[in-house]
Short mmCIF file of C-alpha atoms and ligand atoms in Angstrom, two decimals:
data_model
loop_
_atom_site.label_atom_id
_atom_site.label_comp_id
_atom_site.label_asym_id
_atom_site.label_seq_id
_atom_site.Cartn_x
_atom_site.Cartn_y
_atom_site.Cartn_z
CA UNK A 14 110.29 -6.42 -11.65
CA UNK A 15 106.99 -6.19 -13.31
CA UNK A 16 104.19 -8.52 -12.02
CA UNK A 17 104.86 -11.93 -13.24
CA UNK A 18 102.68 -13.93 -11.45
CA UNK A 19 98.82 -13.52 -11.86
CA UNK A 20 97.61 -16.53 -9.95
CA UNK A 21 95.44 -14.63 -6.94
CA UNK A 22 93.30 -13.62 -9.99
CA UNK A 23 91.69 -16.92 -9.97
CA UNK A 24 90.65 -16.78 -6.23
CA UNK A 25 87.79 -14.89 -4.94
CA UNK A 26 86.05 -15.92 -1.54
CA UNK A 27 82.70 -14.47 -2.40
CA UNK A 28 82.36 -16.15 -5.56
CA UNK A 29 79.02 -17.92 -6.04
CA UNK A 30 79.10 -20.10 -8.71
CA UNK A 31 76.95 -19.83 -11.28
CA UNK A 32 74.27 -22.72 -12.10
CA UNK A 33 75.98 -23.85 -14.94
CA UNK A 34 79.20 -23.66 -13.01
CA UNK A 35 81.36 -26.64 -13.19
CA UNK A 36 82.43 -27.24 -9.63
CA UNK A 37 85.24 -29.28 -8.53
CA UNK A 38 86.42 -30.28 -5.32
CA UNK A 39 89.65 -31.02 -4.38
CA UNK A 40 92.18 -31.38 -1.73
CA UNK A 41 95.15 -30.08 -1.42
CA UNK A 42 98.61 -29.41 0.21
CA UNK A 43 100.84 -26.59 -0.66
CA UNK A 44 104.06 -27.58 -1.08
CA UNK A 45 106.92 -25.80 1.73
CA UNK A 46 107.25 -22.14 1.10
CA UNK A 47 103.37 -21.64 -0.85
CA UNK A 48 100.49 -20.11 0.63
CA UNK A 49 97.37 -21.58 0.60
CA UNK A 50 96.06 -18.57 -2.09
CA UNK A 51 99.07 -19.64 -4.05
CA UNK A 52 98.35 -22.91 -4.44
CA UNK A 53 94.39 -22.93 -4.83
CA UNK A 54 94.94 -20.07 -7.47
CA UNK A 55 97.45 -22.11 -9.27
CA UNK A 56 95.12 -25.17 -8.90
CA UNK A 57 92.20 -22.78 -10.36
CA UNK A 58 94.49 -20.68 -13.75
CA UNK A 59 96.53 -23.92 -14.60
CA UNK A 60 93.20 -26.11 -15.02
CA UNK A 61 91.23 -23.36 -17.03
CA UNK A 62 93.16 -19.91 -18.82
CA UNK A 63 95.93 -19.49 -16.81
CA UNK A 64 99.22 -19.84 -16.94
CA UNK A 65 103.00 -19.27 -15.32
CA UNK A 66 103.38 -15.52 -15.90
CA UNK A 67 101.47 -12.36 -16.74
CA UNK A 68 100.94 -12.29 -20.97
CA UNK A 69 101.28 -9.27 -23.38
CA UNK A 70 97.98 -10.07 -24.74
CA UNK A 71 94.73 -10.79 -22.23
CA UNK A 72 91.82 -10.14 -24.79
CA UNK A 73 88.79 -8.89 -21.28
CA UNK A 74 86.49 -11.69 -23.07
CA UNK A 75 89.09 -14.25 -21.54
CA UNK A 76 87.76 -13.73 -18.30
CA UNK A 77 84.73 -14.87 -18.48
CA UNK A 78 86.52 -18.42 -19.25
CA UNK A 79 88.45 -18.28 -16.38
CA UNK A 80 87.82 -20.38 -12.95
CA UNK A 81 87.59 -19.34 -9.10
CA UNK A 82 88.87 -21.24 -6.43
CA UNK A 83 86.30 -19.80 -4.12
CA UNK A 84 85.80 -22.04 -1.05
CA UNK A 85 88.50 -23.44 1.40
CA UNK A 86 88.06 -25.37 3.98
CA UNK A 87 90.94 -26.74 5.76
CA UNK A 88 92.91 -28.92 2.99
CA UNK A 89 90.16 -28.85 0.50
CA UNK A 90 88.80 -26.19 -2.12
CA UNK A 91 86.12 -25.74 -4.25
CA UNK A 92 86.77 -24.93 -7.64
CA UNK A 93 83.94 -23.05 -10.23
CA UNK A 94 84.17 -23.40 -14.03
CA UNK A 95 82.54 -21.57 -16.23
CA UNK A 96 80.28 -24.29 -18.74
CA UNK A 97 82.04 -22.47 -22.13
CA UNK A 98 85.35 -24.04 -21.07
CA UNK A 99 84.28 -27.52 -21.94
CA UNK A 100 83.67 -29.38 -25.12
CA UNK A 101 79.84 -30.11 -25.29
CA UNK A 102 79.63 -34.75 -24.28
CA UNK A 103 83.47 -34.78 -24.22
CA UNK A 104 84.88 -36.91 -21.24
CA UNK A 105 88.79 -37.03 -22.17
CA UNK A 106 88.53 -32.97 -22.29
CA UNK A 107 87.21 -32.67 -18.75
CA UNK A 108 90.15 -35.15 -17.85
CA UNK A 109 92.35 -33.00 -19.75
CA UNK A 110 91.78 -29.81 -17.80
CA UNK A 111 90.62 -31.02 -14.15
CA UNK A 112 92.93 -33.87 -13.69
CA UNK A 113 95.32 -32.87 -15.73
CA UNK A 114 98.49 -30.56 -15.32
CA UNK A 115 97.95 -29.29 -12.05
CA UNK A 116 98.58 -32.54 -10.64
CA UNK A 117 102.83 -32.48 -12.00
CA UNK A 118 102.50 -28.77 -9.71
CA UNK A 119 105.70 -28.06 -8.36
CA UNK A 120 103.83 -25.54 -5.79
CA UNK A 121 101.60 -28.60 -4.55
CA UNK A 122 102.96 -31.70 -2.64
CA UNK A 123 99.95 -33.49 -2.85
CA UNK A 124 96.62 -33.32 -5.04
CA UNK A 125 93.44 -35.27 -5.22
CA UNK A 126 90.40 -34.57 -7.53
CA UNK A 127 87.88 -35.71 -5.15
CA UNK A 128 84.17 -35.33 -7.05
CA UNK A 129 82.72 -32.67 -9.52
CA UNK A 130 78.90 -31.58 -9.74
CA UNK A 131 78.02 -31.61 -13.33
CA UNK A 132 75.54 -29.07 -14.14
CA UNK A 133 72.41 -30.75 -16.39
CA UNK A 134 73.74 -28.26 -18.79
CA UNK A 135 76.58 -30.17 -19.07
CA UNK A 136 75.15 -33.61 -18.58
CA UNK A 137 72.64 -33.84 -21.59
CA UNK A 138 75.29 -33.97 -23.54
CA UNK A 139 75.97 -37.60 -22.48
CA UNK A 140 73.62 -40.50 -23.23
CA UNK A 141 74.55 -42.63 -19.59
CA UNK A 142 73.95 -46.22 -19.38
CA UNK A 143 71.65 -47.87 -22.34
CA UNK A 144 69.23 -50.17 -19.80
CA UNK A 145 69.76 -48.63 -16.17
CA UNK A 146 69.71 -51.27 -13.94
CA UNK A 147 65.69 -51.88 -14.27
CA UNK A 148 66.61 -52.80 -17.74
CA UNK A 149 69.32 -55.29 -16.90
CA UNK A 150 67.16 -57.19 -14.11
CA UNK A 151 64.37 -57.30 -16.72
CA UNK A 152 66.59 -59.08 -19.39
CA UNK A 153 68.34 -61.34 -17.01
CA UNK A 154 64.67 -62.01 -15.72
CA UNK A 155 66.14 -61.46 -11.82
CA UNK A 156 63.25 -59.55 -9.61
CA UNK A 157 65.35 -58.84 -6.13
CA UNK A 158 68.21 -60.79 -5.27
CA UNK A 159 72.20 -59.47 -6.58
CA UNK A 160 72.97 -61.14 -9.81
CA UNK A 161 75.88 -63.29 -9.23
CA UNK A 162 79.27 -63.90 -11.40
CA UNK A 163 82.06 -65.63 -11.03
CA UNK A 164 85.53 -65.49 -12.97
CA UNK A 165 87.28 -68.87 -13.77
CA UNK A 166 90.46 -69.17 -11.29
CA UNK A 167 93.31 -69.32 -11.80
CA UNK A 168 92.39 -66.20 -13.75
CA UNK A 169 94.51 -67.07 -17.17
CA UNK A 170 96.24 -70.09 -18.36
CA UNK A 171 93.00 -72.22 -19.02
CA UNK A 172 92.29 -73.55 -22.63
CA UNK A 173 88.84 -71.91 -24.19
CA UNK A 174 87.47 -75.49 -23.21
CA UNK A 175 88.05 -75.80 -20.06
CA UNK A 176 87.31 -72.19 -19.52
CA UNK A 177 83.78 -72.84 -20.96
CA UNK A 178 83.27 -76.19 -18.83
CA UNK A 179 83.86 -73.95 -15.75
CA UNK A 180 81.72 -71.29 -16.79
CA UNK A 181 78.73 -74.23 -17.25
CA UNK A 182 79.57 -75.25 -13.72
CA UNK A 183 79.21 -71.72 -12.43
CA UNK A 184 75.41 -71.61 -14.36
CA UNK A 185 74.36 -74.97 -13.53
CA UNK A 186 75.15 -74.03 -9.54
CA UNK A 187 72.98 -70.76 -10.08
CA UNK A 188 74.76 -67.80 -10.66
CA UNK A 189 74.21 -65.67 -13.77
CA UNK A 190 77.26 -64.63 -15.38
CA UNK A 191 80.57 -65.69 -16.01
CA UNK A 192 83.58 -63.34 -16.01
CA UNK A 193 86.39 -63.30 -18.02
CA UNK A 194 88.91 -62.00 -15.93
CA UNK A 195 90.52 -58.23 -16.65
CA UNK A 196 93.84 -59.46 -17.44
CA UNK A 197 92.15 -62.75 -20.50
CA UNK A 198 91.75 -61.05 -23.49
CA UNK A 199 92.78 -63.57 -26.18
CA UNK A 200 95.46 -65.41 -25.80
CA UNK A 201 97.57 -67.95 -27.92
CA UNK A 202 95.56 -70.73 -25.25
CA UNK A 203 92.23 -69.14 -25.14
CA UNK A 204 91.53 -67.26 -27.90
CA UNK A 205 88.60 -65.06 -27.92
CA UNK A 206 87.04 -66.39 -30.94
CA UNK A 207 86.89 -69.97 -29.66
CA UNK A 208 85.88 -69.10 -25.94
CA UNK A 209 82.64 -67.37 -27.25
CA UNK A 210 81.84 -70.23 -29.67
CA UNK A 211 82.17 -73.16 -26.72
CA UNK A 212 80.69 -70.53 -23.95
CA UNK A 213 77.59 -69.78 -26.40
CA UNK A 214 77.04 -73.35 -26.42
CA UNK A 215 77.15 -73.96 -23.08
CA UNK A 216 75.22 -71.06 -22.17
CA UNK A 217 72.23 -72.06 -24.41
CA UNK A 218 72.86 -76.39 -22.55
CA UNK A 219 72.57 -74.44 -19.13
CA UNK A 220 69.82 -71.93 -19.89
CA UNK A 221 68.16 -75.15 -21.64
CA UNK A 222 68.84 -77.10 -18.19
CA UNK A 223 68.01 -74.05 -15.44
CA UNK A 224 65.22 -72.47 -17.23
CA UNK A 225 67.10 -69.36 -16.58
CA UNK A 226 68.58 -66.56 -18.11
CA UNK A 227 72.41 -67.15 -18.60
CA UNK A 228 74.74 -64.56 -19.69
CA UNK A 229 78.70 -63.37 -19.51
CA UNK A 230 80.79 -60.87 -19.06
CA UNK A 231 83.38 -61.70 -22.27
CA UNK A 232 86.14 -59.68 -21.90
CA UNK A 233 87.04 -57.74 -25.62
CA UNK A 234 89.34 -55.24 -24.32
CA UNK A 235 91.49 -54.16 -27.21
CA UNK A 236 92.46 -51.90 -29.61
CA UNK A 237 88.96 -50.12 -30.51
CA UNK A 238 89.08 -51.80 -34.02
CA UNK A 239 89.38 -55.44 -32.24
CA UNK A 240 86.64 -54.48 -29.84
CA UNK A 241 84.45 -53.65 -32.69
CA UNK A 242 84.80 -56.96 -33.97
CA UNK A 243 84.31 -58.94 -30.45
CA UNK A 244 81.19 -56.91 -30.15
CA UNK A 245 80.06 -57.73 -32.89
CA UNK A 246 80.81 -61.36 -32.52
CA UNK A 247 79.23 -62.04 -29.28
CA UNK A 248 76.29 -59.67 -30.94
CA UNK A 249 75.57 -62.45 -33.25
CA UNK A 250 75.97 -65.32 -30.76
CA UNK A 251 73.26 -63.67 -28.98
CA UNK A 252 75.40 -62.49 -25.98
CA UNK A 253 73.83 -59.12 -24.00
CA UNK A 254 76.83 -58.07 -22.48
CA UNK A 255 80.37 -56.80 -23.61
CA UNK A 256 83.40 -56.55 -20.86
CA UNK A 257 86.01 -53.87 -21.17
CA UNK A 258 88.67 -52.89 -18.69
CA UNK A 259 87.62 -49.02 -19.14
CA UNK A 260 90.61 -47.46 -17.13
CA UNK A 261 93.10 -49.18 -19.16
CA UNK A 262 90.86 -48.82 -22.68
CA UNK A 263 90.65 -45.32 -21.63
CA UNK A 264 87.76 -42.86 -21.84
CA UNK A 265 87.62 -42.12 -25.62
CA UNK A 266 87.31 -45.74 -26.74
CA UNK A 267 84.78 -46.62 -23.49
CA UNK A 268 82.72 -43.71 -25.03
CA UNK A 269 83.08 -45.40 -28.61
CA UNK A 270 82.58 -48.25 -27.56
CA UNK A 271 79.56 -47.51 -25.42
CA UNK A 272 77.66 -46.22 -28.51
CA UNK A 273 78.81 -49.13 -30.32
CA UNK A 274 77.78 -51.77 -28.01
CA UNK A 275 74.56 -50.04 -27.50
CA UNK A 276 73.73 -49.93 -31.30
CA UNK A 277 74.17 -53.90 -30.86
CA UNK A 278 72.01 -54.18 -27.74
CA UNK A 279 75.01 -55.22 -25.62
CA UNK A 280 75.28 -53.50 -21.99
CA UNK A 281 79.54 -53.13 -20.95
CA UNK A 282 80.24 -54.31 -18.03
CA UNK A 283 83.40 -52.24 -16.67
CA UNK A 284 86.32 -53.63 -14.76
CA UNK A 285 88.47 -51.11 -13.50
CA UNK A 286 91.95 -52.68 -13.37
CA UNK A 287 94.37 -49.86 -12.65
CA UNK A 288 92.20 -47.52 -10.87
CA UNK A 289 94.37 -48.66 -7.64
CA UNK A 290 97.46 -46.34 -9.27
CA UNK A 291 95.46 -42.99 -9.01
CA UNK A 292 92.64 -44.12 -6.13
CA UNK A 293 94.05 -45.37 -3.74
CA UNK A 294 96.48 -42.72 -1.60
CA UNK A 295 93.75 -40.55 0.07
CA UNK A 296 96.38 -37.43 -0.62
CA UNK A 297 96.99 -37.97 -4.10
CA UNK A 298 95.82 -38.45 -7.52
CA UNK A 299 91.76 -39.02 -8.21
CA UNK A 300 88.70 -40.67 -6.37
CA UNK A 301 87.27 -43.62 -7.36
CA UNK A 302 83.83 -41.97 -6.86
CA UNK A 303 84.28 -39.86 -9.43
CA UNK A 304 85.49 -42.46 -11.77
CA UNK A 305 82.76 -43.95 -10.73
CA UNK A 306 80.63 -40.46 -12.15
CA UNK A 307 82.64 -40.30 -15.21
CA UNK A 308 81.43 -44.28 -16.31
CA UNK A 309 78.28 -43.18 -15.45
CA UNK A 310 77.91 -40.47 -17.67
CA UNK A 311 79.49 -42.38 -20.17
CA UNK A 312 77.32 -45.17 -20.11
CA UNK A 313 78.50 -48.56 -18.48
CA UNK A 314 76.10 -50.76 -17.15
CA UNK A 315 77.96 -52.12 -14.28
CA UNK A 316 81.54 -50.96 -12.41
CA UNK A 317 83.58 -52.61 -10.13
CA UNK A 318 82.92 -51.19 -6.33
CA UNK A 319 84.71 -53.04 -3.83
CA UNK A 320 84.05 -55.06 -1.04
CA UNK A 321 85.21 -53.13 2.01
CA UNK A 322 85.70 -57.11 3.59
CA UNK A 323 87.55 -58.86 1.08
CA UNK A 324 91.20 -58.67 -0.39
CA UNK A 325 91.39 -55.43 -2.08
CA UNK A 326 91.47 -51.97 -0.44
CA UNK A 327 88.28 -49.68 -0.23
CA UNK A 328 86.81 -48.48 3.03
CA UNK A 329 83.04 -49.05 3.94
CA UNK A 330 82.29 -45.32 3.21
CA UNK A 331 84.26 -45.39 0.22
CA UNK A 332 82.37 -48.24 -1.18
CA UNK A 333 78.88 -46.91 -0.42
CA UNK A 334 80.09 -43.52 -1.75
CA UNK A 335 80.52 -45.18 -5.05
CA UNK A 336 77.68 -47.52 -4.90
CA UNK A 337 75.62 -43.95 -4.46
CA UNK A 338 77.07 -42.76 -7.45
CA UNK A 339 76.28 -45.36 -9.63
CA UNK A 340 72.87 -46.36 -8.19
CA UNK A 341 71.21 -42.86 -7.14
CA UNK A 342 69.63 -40.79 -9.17
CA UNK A 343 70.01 -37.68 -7.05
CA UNK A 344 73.53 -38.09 -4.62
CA UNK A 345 74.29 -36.35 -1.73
CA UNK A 346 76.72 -33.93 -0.53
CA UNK A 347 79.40 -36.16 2.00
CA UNK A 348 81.94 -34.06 3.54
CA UNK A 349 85.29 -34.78 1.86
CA UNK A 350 84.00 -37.25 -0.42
CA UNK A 351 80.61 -36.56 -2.98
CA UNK A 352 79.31 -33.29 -4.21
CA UNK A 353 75.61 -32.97 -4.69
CA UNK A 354 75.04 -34.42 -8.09
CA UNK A 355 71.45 -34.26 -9.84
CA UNK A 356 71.48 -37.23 -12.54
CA UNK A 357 67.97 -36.13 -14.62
CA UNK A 358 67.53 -38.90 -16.78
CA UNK A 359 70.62 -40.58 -16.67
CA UNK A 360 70.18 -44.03 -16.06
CA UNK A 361 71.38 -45.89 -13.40
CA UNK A 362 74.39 -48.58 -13.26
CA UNK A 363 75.19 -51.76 -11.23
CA UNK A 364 78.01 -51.67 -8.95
CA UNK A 365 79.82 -54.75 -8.57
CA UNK A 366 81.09 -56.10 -5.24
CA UNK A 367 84.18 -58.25 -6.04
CA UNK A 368 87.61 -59.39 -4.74
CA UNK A 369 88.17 -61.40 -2.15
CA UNK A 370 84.48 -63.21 -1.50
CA UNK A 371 83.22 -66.31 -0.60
CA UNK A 372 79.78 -67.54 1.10
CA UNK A 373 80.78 -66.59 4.78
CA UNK A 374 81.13 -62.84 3.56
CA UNK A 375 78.41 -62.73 1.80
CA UNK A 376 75.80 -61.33 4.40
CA UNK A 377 78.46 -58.49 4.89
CA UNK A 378 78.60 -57.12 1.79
CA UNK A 379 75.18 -57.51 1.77
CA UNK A 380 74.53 -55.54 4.58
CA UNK A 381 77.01 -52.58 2.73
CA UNK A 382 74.78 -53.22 -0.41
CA UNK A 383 71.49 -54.51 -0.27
CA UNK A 384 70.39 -56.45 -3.10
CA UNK A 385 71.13 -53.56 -5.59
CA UNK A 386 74.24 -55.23 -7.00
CA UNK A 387 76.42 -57.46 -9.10
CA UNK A 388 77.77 -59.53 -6.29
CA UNK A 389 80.93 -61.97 -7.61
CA UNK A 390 82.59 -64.60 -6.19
CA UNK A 391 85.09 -66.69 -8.26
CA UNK A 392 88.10 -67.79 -5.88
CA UNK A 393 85.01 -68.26 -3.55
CA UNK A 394 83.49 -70.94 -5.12
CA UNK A 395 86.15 -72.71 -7.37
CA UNK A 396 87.95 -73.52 -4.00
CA UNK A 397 84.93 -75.00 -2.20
CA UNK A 398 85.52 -78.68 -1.09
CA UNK A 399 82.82 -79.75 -3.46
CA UNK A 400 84.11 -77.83 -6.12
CA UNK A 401 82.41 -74.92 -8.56
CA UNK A 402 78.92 -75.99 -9.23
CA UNK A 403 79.14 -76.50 -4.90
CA UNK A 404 80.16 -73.29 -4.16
CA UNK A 405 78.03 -71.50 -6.52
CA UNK A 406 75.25 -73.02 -4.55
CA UNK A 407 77.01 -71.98 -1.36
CA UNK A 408 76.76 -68.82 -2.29
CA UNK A 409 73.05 -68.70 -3.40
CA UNK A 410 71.95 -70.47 -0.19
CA UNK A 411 74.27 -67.56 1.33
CA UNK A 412 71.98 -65.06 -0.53
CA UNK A 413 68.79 -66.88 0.50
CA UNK A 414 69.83 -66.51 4.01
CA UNK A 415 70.41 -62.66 3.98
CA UNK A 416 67.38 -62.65 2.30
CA UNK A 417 65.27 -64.93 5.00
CA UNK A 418 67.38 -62.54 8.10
CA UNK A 419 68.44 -66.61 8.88
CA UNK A 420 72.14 -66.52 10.31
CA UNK A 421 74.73 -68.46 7.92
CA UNK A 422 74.96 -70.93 10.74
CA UNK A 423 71.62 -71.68 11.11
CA UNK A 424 70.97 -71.82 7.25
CA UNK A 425 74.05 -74.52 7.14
CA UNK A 426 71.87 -76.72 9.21
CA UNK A 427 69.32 -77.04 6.23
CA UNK A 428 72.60 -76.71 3.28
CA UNK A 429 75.16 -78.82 2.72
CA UNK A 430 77.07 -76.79 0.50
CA UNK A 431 77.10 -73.70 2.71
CA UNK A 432 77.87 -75.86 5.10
CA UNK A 433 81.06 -77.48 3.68
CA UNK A 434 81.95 -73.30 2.96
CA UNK A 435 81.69 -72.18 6.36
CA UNK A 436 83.95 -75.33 7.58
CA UNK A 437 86.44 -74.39 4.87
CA UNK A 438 86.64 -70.43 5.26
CA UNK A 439 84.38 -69.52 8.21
CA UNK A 440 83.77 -65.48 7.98
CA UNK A 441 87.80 -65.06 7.11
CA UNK A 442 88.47 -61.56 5.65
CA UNK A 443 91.20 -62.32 3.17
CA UNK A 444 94.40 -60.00 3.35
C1 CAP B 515 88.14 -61.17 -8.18
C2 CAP B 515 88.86 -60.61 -9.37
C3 CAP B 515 88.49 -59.22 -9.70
C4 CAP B 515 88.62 -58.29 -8.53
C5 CAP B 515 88.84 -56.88 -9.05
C6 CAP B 515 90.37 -60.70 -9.19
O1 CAP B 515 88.51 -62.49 -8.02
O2 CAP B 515 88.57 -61.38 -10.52
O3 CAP B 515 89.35 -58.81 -10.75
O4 CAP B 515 87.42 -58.35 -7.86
O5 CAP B 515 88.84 -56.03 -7.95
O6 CAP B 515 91.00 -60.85 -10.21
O7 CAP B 515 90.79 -60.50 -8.08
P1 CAP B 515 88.25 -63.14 -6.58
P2 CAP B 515 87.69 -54.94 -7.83
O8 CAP B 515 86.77 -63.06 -6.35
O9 CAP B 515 88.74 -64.54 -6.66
O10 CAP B 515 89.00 -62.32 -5.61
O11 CAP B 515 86.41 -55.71 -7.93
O12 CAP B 515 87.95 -54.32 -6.46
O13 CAP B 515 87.88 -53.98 -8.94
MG1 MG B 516 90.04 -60.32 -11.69
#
């Protein structure tokens, strides 16, 4: 029977990829009865010019499109793409041909698009974050410490009023921002229109009060019509940031949206609700690190991170891996995990350390972080003893102490609120 399979054409050991060479790394498990060449060449033609069989036409200039799986090692392999194979600053089209088809493989049981380095060739095309994280500290008027958030709990089912009187009892106990939560969008009890009038107010009371910078994280996530017209809205009630939940948005209306938002001086602050369907087996589907890469390039300011300690999964290394991604401006190879990544001028962006937190665990994720973050703690304060405004505090003075080197305990001597905390929740890890 004539040849009908061509895939071994797409893997060649001595390959060195060229420096405008996409190159992907993933890992992999054949599925019974495939050789490793099988499968890595399948990975390799499926995701560029390949295909199931041999064709009657194969014009010789098609080669040069074509990638090379050209390193394995153990259950992972490096994949080259030529540059020519992707559309010049467009995100869904990388999506579309590295985590695309090959992961519905019948000749693979398992599949995971770990990280990519993106030659500069390929990354001028994208304009990256609008204020870097300098920028952000400089408009918030924050120096060292994390900026700190909170989301109103229970998450949805309060009235745009009592949403807003929370949010001034986050500001007024010191924290900077106040998050709508990924799943409040604008409901028939809080609708989005009436939150940003009442939280505007309140903002400018509390900045008024504080002498500080207050700001939001308003969530407009929506068809990208709707989100136009949030922007715009919280544009003109003098709001500097814009939330969207970018995994659920998707990647053509984040990049949209980014240029929008930027036009209107608003930085987007990215939840990532959903991520966990794709992230989290470590055999299957696609890293969070390189979601992480893919915001990046498209521009958000800030993206959720993990904790590591609090309720939501995410190991240590994971966590830093990301917070690397989003924070470096040249990463690191880590076996298994990042590929070297240059970022040129592509600003930098916040990662947020979330889910889970309250004062006791805040000199852990400190420890993961450093300062360099958006740290937010919302059941973590609304259930303190002394309620919101008291556990806001609690959480500063938490801050304060990472930043003195004082132990919690210590610090609790001198603060009542951290105090009342650390009797409440100790250092408990939530499950
Ligand atoms: C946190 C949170 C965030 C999670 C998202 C929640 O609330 O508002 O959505 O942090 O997870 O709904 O759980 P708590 P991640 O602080 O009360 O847990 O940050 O990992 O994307
Ligand atoms: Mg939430």
């Amino acid at each position: 029977m004539a040849s009908v399979e061509w895939y071994s054409k797409f893997v060649d050991y001595g390959y060195r990829p060229a420096k405008d060479d996409l190159v992907v790394l993933f890992y992999f498990e054949p599925n019974e009865g495939i050789t490793v060449k099988e499968a890595i060449g399948r990975i390799a033609s499926e995701s560029s010019t390949g295909t199931w069989t041999t064709l009657f036409r194969m014009p010789p200039r098609m080669q040069k499109l074509q990638a090379t799986a050209f390193s394995v090692d153990g259950n992972y392999v490096k994949v080259a793409y030529p540059l020519d194979l992707w559309e010049e600053g467009n995100a869904p089209q990388l999506l579309s041909g590295i985590a695309g088809n090959i992961f519905g493989m019948k000749a693979l049981k398992n599949l995971r698009l770990v990280d990519v380095t993106l030659p500069s060739a390929y990354v001028r095309h994208f304009k990256g974050p609008h204020f870097g994280m300098e920028g952000i500290r400089k408009m918030m008027k924050v120096k060292r410490r994390p900026l700190t958030g909170a989301v109103p709990k229970p998450k949805i089912g309060f009235s745009a009023k009592e949403h807003a009187d929370i949010g001034f009892e986050t500001w007024m106990g010191g924290f900077d921002f106040v998050k709508d939560d990924e799943n409040l969008t604008s409901t028939s009890f809080n609708r989005f229109d009436e939150r940003v009038k009442l939280m505007t107010k309140l903002r400018d009371k509390a900045e008024r009060l504080t002498g500080d910078r207050k700001s939001a994280f308003l969530n407009i996530t929506a068809d990208v019509d709707t989100m136009k017209k949030r922007a715009d809205l919280l544009a003109d009630n003098g709001w500097n940031y814009a939330m969207i939940d970018v995994v659920v948005a998707g990647t053509a209306s984040v990049m949209t949206m980014r240029d929008y938002c930027s036009d209107l001086g608003l930085a987007i602050h990215a939840h990532r609700a959903m991520h966990a369907m794709y992230d989290r087996n470590p055999k299957h589907g696609m890293t969070m690190q390189f979601l992480a890469k893919l915001m990046r390039l498209i521009g958000v300011s800030n993206l959720h991170s993990g904790t590591s300690v609090g309720k939501l999964v995410g190991s240590r290394r994971e966590v830093t891996a990301v917070a690397d991604m989003l924070r470096e401006r040249k990463v690191k190879p880590l076996k298994g995990m990042l590929m070297a990544q240059d970022w040129g001028s592509i600003k930098t962006a916040f990662p947020v350390c979330s889910g889970g937190l309250h004062p006791g665990l805040v000199p852990d994720v400190m420890d993961i972080y450093g300062e360099e973050m958006v740290l937010l703690v919302s059941g973590g304060i609304h259930g303190h003893p002394k309620g919101t405004r008291a556990g806001a505090k609690a959480s500063m003075q938490a801050i304060d102490a990472w930043e003195e080197g004082t132990p919690l305990e210590e610090k609790a001597k001198r603060a009542p609120e951290l105090r009342e905390a650390l009797a409440k929740w100790g250092r408990m890890k939530p499950e």
